CSV table of C-alpha atoms in Angstrom, one decimal:
chain,number,residue,atom,x,y,z
A,1,MET,CA,-14.5,-10.1,3.9
A,2,SER,CA,-16.6,-9.5,6.8
A,3,ASP,CA,-19.8,-7.8,7.9
A,4,ALA,CA,-18.7,-8.1,11.5
A,5,PRO,CA,-15.1,-9.2,11.4
A,6,GLU,CA,-12.9,-10.0,14.3
A,7,ALA,CA,-9.1,-9.4,14.5
A,8,VAL,CA,-6.9,-12.0,16.1
A,9,ARG,CA,-3.3,-13.1,15.8
A,10,LYS,CA,-2.4,-16.3,14.0
A,11,PRO,CA,-1.2,-18.6,16.8
A,12,GLY,CA,2.2,-20.2,16.7
A,13,SER,CA,3.5,-18.4,13.6
A,14,ARG,CA,7.2,-18.3,13.3
A,15,ALA,CA,7.0,-14.6,12.6
A,16,SER,CA,5.9,-14.0,16.2
A,17,ASN,CA,9.0,-15.8,17.5
A,18,ARG,CA,11.2,-13.4,15.5
A,19,ARG,CA,9.4,-10.2,16.5
A,20,SER,CA,12.4,-8.8,18.5
A,21,PHE,CA,14.6,-9.0,15.4
A,22,ARG,CA,12.0,-7.2,13.3
A,23,GLN,CA,11.7,-4.5,15.9
A,24,ARG,CA,15.4,-3.9,15.8
A,25,HIS,CA,15.7,-4.1,12.0
A,26,PRO,CA,12.5,-2.7,10.5
A,27,ALA,CA,12.4,-4.0,6.9
A,28,ILE,CA,10.5,-2.7,3.9
A,29,VAL,CA,7.3,-3.8,2.3
A,30,TRP,CA,5.6,-0.9,0.6
A,31,SER,CA,2.1,-1.0,-0.5
A,32,VAL,CA,2.1,-2.0,-4.2
A,33,VAL,CA,5.4,-3.8,-4.0
A,34,LEU,CA,3.8,-6.9,-2.7
A,35,ILE,CA,1.4,-7.2,-5.6
A,36,VAL,CA,3.4,-5.7,-8.4
A,37,LEU,CA,7.0,-6.9,-7.7
A,38,LEU,CA,6.5,-10.4,-6.5
A,39,PRO,CA,5.0,-11.4,-9.9
A,40,LEU,CA,8.5,-10.9,-11.3
A,41,VAL,CA,9.7,-14.0,-9.5
A,42,GLY,CA,10.2,-16.9,-11.9
A,43,GLY,CA,11.1,-20.5,-11.7
A,44,ALA,CA,10.2,-23.3,-9.3
A,45,ALA,CA,13.1,-22.8,-6.8
A,46,TYR,CA,12.3,-19.1,-6.5
A,47,ALA,CA,8.7,-19.7,-6.1
A,48,TRP,CA,9.4,-22.2,-3.3
A,49,ASN,CA,11.7,-19.6,-1.6
A,50,LEU,CA,9.0,-17.0,-1.9
A,51,LYS,CA,6.3,-19.3,-0.4
A,52,ARG,CA,8.5,-20.2,2.5
A,53,LYS,CA,9.1,-16.5,3.3
A,54,LEU,CA,5.4,-15.7,2.8
A,55,ASP,CA,4.4,-18.4,5.2
A,56,ASP,CA,6.2,-16.5,8.0
A,57,VAL,CA,4.3,-13.3,7.5
A,58,GLU,CA,2.2,-12.1,10.4
A,59,THR,CA,-1.6,-12.1,10.0
A,60,VAL,CA,-4.8,-10.7,11.3
A,61,LYS,CA,-8.1,-12.6,11.1
A,62,LEU,CA,-11.0,-11.3,9.1
A,63,ASN,CA,-14.3,-13.2,9.3
A,64,PRO,CA,-15.5,-15.0,7.3
A,65,LYS,CA,-12.4,-16.3,5.7
A,66,SER,CA,-11.3,-15.0,2.3
A,67,ALA,CA,-12.6,-16.4,-0.9
A,68,PRO,CA,-10.7,-19.2,-2.7
A,69,ASP,CA,-7.1,-18.8,-3.9
A,70,PRO,CA,-6.8,-16.0,-6.4
A,71,ASP,CA,-5.6,-18.1,-9.3
A,72,GLU,CA,-9.1,-19.5,-10.0
A,73,GLY,CA,-10.0,-17.1,-12.8
A,74,ARG,CA,-11.6,-14.4,-10.7
A,75,ALA,CA,-10.8,-10.7,-10.3
A,76,LEU,CA,-9.1,-9.7,-7.1
A,77,ASN,CA,-9.2,-6.6,-4.9
A,78,VAL,CA,-6.5,-6.0,-2.3
A,79,LEU,CA,-6.4,-3.2,0.2
A,80,LEU,CA,-2.9,-2.0,0.8
A,81,LEU,CA,-2.0,0.2,3.8
A,82,GLY,CA,1.3,1.9,4.4
A,83,SER,CA,1.5,2.2,8.2
A,84,ASP,CA,3.6,4.6,10.2
A,85,LYS,CA,4.1,3.6,13.8
A,86,GLY,CA,3.8,6.6,16.0
A,87,GLU,CA,4.3,6.8,19.7
A,88,PRO,CA,1.6,5.1,21.7
A,89,LYS,CA,-0.4,7.1,24.2
A,90,LYS,CA,0.3,6.8,27.9
A,91,GLY,CA,-0.4,3.3,29.2
A,92,GLN,CA,-0.3,1.7,25.7
A,93,PRO,CA,2.3,-1.0,24.9
A,94,LYS,CA,5.2,0.4,22.8
A,95,ASN,CA,6.8,-2.6,21.2
A,96,THR,CA,3.8,-4.7,20.1
A,97,THR,CA,3.1,-5.3,16.4
A,98,ILE,CA,0.0,-4.6,14.4
A,99,ALA,CA,-0.9,-8.3,14.5
A,100,GLU,CA,-0.6,-8.4,18.3
A,101,ASP,CA,-2.6,-5.2,18.8
A,102,ALA,CA,-5.3,-6.4,16.5
A,103,ALA,CA,-5.5,-9.7,18.4
A,104,SER,CA,-5.6,-8.1,21.8
A,105,GLY,CA,-9.2,-6.9,21.4
A,106,ASP,CA,-8.1,-3.5,22.6
A,107,TRP,CA,-6.9,-1.6,19.6
A,108,PRO,CA,-4.5,1.2,20.7
A,109,VAL,CA,-6.3,4.3,19.3
A,110,GLY,CA,-3.8,6.8,17.9
A,111,LYS,CA,-0.8,4.5,18.0
A,112,TYR,CA,-0.7,3.8,14.2
A,113,ARG,CA,-1.3,6.0,11.2
A,114,SER,CA,-2.0,4.9,7.7
A,115,ASP,CA,-1.3,7.9,5.4
A,116,THR,CA,-1.0,5.7,2.3
A,117,LEU,CA,-4.0,3.7,1.2
A,118,MET,CA,-4.3,1.9,-2.2
A,119,ILE,CA,-6.7,-0.4,-3.8
A,120,VAL,CA,-5.0,-2.9,-6.1
A,121,HIS,CA,-7.4,-4.4,-8.7
A,122,ILE,CA,-6.2,-7.5,-10.6
A,123,PRO,CA,-8.6,-8.5,-13.4
A,124,ALA,CA,-9.5,-12.2,-13.9
A,125,ASP,CA,-7.3,-12.6,-17.0
A,126,ARG,CA,-4.2,-11.4,-15.0
A,127,LYS,CA,-3.1,-9.2,-17.9
A,128,LYS,CA,-3.2,-5.9,-16.1
A,129,VAL,CA,-2.9,-4.4,-12.7
A,130,TYR,CA,-4.7,-1.2,-11.6
A,131,LEU,CA,-3.6,0.8,-8.5
A,132,VAL,CA,-5.9,3.5,-7.2
A,133,SER,CA,-4.6,5.7,-4.4
A,134,LEU,CA,-7.1,7.1,-1.9
A,135,PRO,CA,-6.0,10.5,-0.5
A,136,ARG,CA,-5.5,10.2,3.3
A,137,ASP,CA,-7.5,13.4,3.9
A,138,SER,CA,-10.6,12.3,2.0
A,139,PHE,CA,-13.6,13.4,4.1
A,140,VAL,CA,-15.7,10.3,4.3
A,141,PRO,CA,-18.0,8.4,6.7
A,142,ILE,CA,-15.8,6.3,9.1
A,143,TYR,CA,-17.1,2.8,9.9
A,144,ASP,CA,-16.2,0.9,13.0
A,145,THR,CA,-15.4,-2.8,13.4
A,146,GLU,CA,-19.1,-3.6,13.5
A,147,GLY,CA,-19.8,-1.8,10.2
A,148,LYS,CA,-21.5,1.2,11.9
A,149,THR,CA,-20.8,4.9,11.4
A,150,THR,CA,-21.6,7.9,13.5
A,151,HIS,CA,-19.6,10.7,11.8
A,152,SER,CA,-17.4,11.6,8.9
A,153,GLU,CA,-13.7,12.3,9.2
A,154,LYS,CA,-10.4,12.0,7.3
A,155,LEU,CA,-10.0,8.6,5.8
A,156,ASN,CA,-6.8,7.8,7.6
A,157,ALA,CA,-8.7,8.1,10.9
A,158,ALA,CA,-10.3,4.7,10.2
A,159,PHE,CA,-7.0,2.8,10.8
A,160,SER,CA,-5.9,5.0,13.7
A,161,MET,CA,-9.2,4.7,15.6
A,162,GLY,CA,-10.4,1.2,14.6
A,163,GLY,CA,-7.5,-0.7,13.1
A,164,PRO,CA,-7.6,-3.1,10.0
A,165,VAL,CA,-11.2,-4.1,10.3
A,166,ALA,CA,-12.6,-0.6,10.6
A,167,THR,CA,-10.4,0.5,7.6
A,168,ILE,CA,-11.7,-2.3,5.4
A,169,ASN,CA,-15.3,-1.5,6.4
A,170,THR,CA,-14.8,2.1,5.6
A,171,VAL,CA,-13.1,1.5,2.2
A,172,GLU,CA,-15.7,-1.1,1.2
A,173,LYS,CA,-18.5,1.4,2.0
A,174,LEU,CA,-16.8,4.2,0.1
A,175,THR,CA,-16.0,2.2,-3.0
A,176,GLY,CA,-18.8,-0.4,-3.2
A,177,LEU,CA,-16.1,-3.0,-3.7
A,178,LYS,CA,-15.4,-6.1,-1.6
A,179,MET,CA,-11.8,-6.3,-0.5
A,180,ASP,CA,-10.6,-9.9,-1.1
A,181,HIS,CA,-7.4,-9.4,0.9
A,182,LEU,CA,-5.6,-7.0,3.1
A,183,ALA,CA,-1.8,-6.2,3.3
A,184,ILE,CA,-0.3,-3.8,5.8
A,185,ILE,CA,3.3,-2.7,5.7
A,186,ASP,CA,5.6,-0.4,7.6
A,187,TRP,CA,6.7,1.9,4.9
A,188,ALA,CA,9.3,3.6,7.0
A,189,GLY,CA,11.4,0.6,5.9
A,190,PHE,CA,11.2,1.8,2.3
A,191,LYS,CA,15.0,2.4,2.4
A,192,ASP,CA,15.7,-1.3,2.7
A,193,LEU,CA,14.1,-2.3,-0.6
A,194,SER,CA,15.7,0.6,-2.5
A,195,SER,CA,19.1,-0.5,-1.2
A,196,ALA,CA,18.4,-4.2,-2.0
A,197,VAL,CA,18.1,-3.3,-5.7
A,198,GLY,CA,21.1,-0.9,-5.7
A,199,GLY,CA,19.1,2.4,-5.9
A,200,VAL,CA,16.3,3.7,-8.1
A,201,GLU,CA,16.6,6.5,-10.7
A,202,VAL,CA,14.0,9.3,-10.7
A,203,THR,CA,13.8,12.7,-12.4
A,204,ILE,CA,13.3,15.9,-10.5
A,205,PRO,CA,11.7,18.3,-13.0
A,206,ARG,CA,12.4,21.5,-11.1
A,207,SER,CA,14.5,22.4,-8.1
A,208,PHE,CA,12.8,23.2,-4.8
A,209,TYR,CA,13.3,23.1,-1.0
A,210,ASP,CA,11.3,21.0,1.4
A,211,PRO,CA,11.2,23.0,4.6
A,212,GLN,CA,9.7,20.1,6.6
A,213,GLN,CA,12.5,17.7,6.0
A,214,LYS,CA,15.0,20.4,5.4
A,215,ILE,CA,16.1,19.0,2.0
A,216,GLN,CA,17.0,20.8,-1.2
A,217,TRP,CA,15.9,18.8,-4.3
A,218,ASN,CA,17.8,19.8,-7.4
A,219,ALA,CA,16.4,19.3,-10.9
A,220,GLY,CA,17.7,16.4,-12.9
A,221,LYS,CA,18.1,12.7,-12.7
A,222,GLN,CA,19.0,11.2,-9.3
A,223,THR,CA,19.6,7.7,-8.1
A,224,LEU,CA,17.9,7.3,-4.7
A,225,GLU,CA,18.8,4.7,-2.1
A,226,GLY,CA,18.2,4.2,1.6
A,227,LYS,CA,17.0,7.3,3.5
A,228,LYS,CA,17.1,9.4,0.4
A,229,ALA,CA,14.5,7.2,-1.2
A,230,LEU,CA,12.3,7.4,1.8
A,231,ASP,CA,12.7,11.2,1.9
A,232,TYR,CA,11.6,11.3,-1.8
A,233,VAL,CA,8.3,9.4,-1.2
A,234,ARG,CA,7.5,11.3,1.9
A,235,THR,CA,8.0,14.8,0.5
A,236,ARG,CA,4.9,17.1,0.3
A,237,TYR,CA,6.1,20.5,1.5
A,238,GLY,CA,7.5,22.5,-1.3
A,239,LEU,CA,5.4,20.7,-3.9
A,240,ALA,CA,2.8,22.8,-5.7
A,241,GLY,CA,0.2,20.0,-5.2
A,242,GLY,CA,1.1,19.2,-1.6
A,243,ASP,CA,-0.2,15.7,-0.7
A,244,PHE,CA,-1.6,15.1,-4.2
A,245,ASP,CA,2.0,15.5,-5.6
A,246,ARG,CA,3.3,13.2,-2.8
A,247,ILE,CA,0.9,10.5,-4.0
A,248,LYS,CA,2.3,10.9,-7.5
A,249,ARG,CA,5.8,10.7,-6.2
A,250,GLN,CA,5.1,7.5,-4.4
A,251,GLN,CA,3.5,5.9,-7.5
A,252,ASN,CA,6.4,7.2,-9.7
A,253,PHE,CA,9.0,5.6,-7.4
A,254,MET,CA,7.2,2.3,-7.5
A,255,ARG,CA,7.1,2.4,-11.3
A,256,ALA,CA,10.8,3.2,-11.4
A,257,LEU,CA,11.5,0.5,-8.9
A,258,MET,CA,9.7,-2.1,-11.1
A,259,GLY,CA,11.7,-1.0,-14.1
A,260,LYS,CA,15.0,-1.3,-12.1
A,261,MET,CA,14.2,-4.8,-11.1
A,262,LEU,CA,13.3,-5.8,-14.6
A,263,SER,CA,16.4,-4.3,-16.1
A,264,SER,CA,19.0,-5.2,-13.5
A,265,GLY,CA,18.6,-8.9,-13.4
A,266,VAL,CA,17.2,-9.0,-9.9
A,267,THR,CA,14.8,-11.9,-10.7
A,268,THR,CA,17.6,-14.0,-12.2
A,269,ASN,CA,20.2,-13.4,-9.6
A,270,PRO,CA,19.5,-15.7,-6.6
A,271,ASN,CA,21.5,-13.4,-4.1
A,272,LYS,CA,19.7,-10.2,-5.2
A,273,LEU,CA,16.4,-12.0,-5.3
A,274,THR,CA,16.7,-13.4,-1.8
A,275,LYS,CA,17.6,-9.9,-0.4
A,276,THR,CA,14.6,-8.3,-2.3
A,277,VAL,CA,12.1,-11.0,-1.2
A,278,SER,CA,13.3,-10.7,2.4
A,279,ALA,CA,12.9,-6.9,2.2
A,280,LEU,CA,9.4,-7.4,0.8
A,281,THR,CA,8.2,-9.8,3.5
A,282,ASP,CA,10.0,-9.2,6.8
A,283,ASN,CA,7.6,-6.5,8.0
A,284,LEU,CA,4.3,-7.4,6.3
A,285,THR,CA,1.0,-8.2,7.9
A,286,VAL,CA,-1.8,-9.8,5.8
A,287,ASP,CA,-5.2,-11.2,6.5
A,288,GLU,CA,-5.2,-14.8,7.8
A,289,GLY,CA,-7.1,-16.1,4.8
A,290,TRP,CA,-4.3,-15.1,2.5
A,291,SER,CA,-1.9,-18.1,2.8
A,292,GLY,CA,1.7,-18.2,1.6
A,293,THR,CA,0.6,-20.7,-1.1
A,294,ALA,CA,-2.1,-18.4,-2.3
A,295,MET,CA,0.2,-15.4,-2.5
A,296,ALA,CA,2.8,-17.4,-4.3
A,297,LYS,CA,0.3,-18.7,-6.8
A,298,LEU,CA,-0.9,-15.1,-7.4
A,299,ALA,CA,2.7,-14.1,-8.0
A,300,LEU,CA,3.2,-16.8,-10.6
A,301,SER,CA,-0.1,-16.0,-12.3
A,302,LEU,CA,1.2,-12.5,-12.8
A,303,ARG,CA,4.7,-13.3,-14.0
A,304,GLY,CA,4.0,-11.9,-17.4
A,305,ILE,CA,3.2,-8.4,-16.1
A,306,THR,CA,5.5,-5.5,-17.1
A,307,THR,CA,5.5,-1.8,-16.1
A,308,ASP,CA,3.5,-1.0,-19.2
A,309,ASP,CA,0.7,-3.3,-17.8
A,310,VAL,CA,0.4,-1.4,-14.5
A,311,THR,CA,-1.8,1.6,-14.3
A,312,PHE,CA,-1.4,4.1,-11.4
A,313,MET,CA,-4.3,6.4,-10.6
A,314,THR,CA,-5.7,8.5,-7.8
A,315,ALA,CA,-9.4,8.5,-6.8
A,316,PRO,CA,-11.3,11.5,-8.4
A,317,VAL,CA,-11.1,14.6,-6.3
A,318,GLN,CA,-13.6,17.5,-6.5
A,319,GLY,CA,-11.5,19.9,-4.4
A,320,THR,CA,-10.5,20.8,-0.8
A,321,GLN,CA,-12.2,22.7,1.9
A,322,THR,CA,-11.8,23.5,5.6
A,323,ASP,CA,-13.8,21.6,8.2
A,324,PRO,CA,-14.2,23.4,11.5
A,325,THR,CA,-13.2,20.2,13.4
A,326,TYR,CA,-10.7,18.4,11.1
A,327,GLY,CA,-9.1,21.3,9.2
A,328,SER,CA,-8.2,20.9,5.6
A,329,VAL,CA,-10.0,18.0,4.0
A,330,VAL,CA,-10.3,16.5,0.5
A,331,ILE,CA,-13.7,16.2,-1.1
A,332,LEU,CA,-14.0,13.3,-3.5
A,333,GLN,CA,-16.0,13.6,-6.7
A,334,PRO,CA,-19.0,11.3,-6.0
A,335,ASP,CA,-20.3,10.6,-9.5
A,336,LYS,CA,-16.9,10.0,-11.0
A,337,LEU,CA,-15.8,8.0,-8.0
A,338,ALA,CA,-18.8,5.7,-8.5
A,339,GLU,CA,-18.0,5.4,-12.2
A,340,LEU,CA,-14.4,4.4,-11.5
A,341,PHE,CA,-15.2,1.7,-8.9
A,342,THR,CA,-18.0,0.4,-11.0
A,343,ALA,CA,-15.5,0.0,-13.9
A,344,LEU,CA,-13.1,-1.7,-11.6
A,345,GLY,CA,-15.7,-4.1,-10.3
A,346,ASP,CA,-16.9,-4.9,-13.8
A,347,ASP,CA,-13.4,-5.2,-15.3
A,348,ARG,CA,-14.1,-2.5,-17.8
A,349,MET,CA,-11.2,-0.2,-17.0
A,350,GLY,CA,-10.3,0.1,-20.7
A,351,ARG,CA,-13.5,1.9,-21.3
A,352,TYR,CA,-13.1,4.2,-18.3
A,353,LEU,CA,-9.5,5.2,-19.2
A,354,LYS,CA,-10.5,5.9,-22.8
A,355,LYS,CA,-13.0,8.4,-21.4
A,356,TYR,CA,-10.6,9.8,-18.8
A,357,PRO,CA,-7.1,9.4,-20.3
A,358,ASP,CA,-5.6,12.2,-18.2
A,359,ASP,CA,-6.4,10.4,-14.9
A,360,VAL,CA,-3.4,8.1,-15.1
A,361,LEU,CA,0.0,8.9,-13.5
A,362,PRO,CA,2.0,11.3,-15.8
A,363,ASP,CA,5.3,10.3,-17.4
A,364,ALA,CA,8.3,10.1,-15.1
A,365,GLU,CA,9.8,13.4,-16.3
A,366,ASP,CA,6.5,15.2,-15.4
A,367,VAL,CA,6.1,14.1,-11.8
A,368,SER,CA,7.2,16.7,-9.3
């Protein structure tokens, strides 16, 4: 990753030639899905199909280029951003992609929002996967594309104001970890992936009403597909923990989605697999140094991973407070935060989780 990176579009990519189709049919790639679900692909033919689709993914350039392919016995950190595409301000282009805007040299401030940020850590032995969500309202120093900071603000402002490079700089400074790769997805397409696998079952522990989305959630097991799945992961009003409970819902849905894929034969059914891989790649942007070959190799190196091997967590929070400029903000717990990311960097998460066993995502029946 870079100290002074520069964002450009990968020239001549086939993805750029299909951009109008993608704009008309926004597909799903949701943060962790790339890292956690693609490893389920097995067999040479499937791997080849996966690589072919990954070669079409749009890219942004981050200098210097990324480290060697991730199958060389080294731990790996991936920054995953779920991006909503809001309305651009007056005079800004409406239909350009993230890759195009990053390449333009004139990032459209305020056009994009990244309310979902995750760090995926994959140890060198490829036997576990750790996902740490960073609350979007975390009040932290925001770094620009040159690695400089002038003020603190909510974490999601880094992407809105400075794009992919500024976000990476901000997260690296916050965590002390180098991000080996970047993946950005339009999570509004979440519904496509849930439909591709035939719906995902979750448990609603108590009935409540979401006044923002005007949805009544009734207690009990529900199979969510399409828009209903998207509504589930976006809900925060009506939940006791607000945005913190929304993070748990997002993680809980991913866990259930993995289980559905493992139990429903998705990875052994060529038709289902093709639909799922397409849903995972059609609206994805990654760093230019992450080739289709490298992503496919990573997927194959993780093919033994199951849901029991994936740990979902949220960065340690000290509390919330009201800032006179930015409103309600999240204050992270600095000592524990440093302890967590040191454990990730040293591949000693077992020791950390033994000390803080309650930090992991609760059982599915206990997630609001």
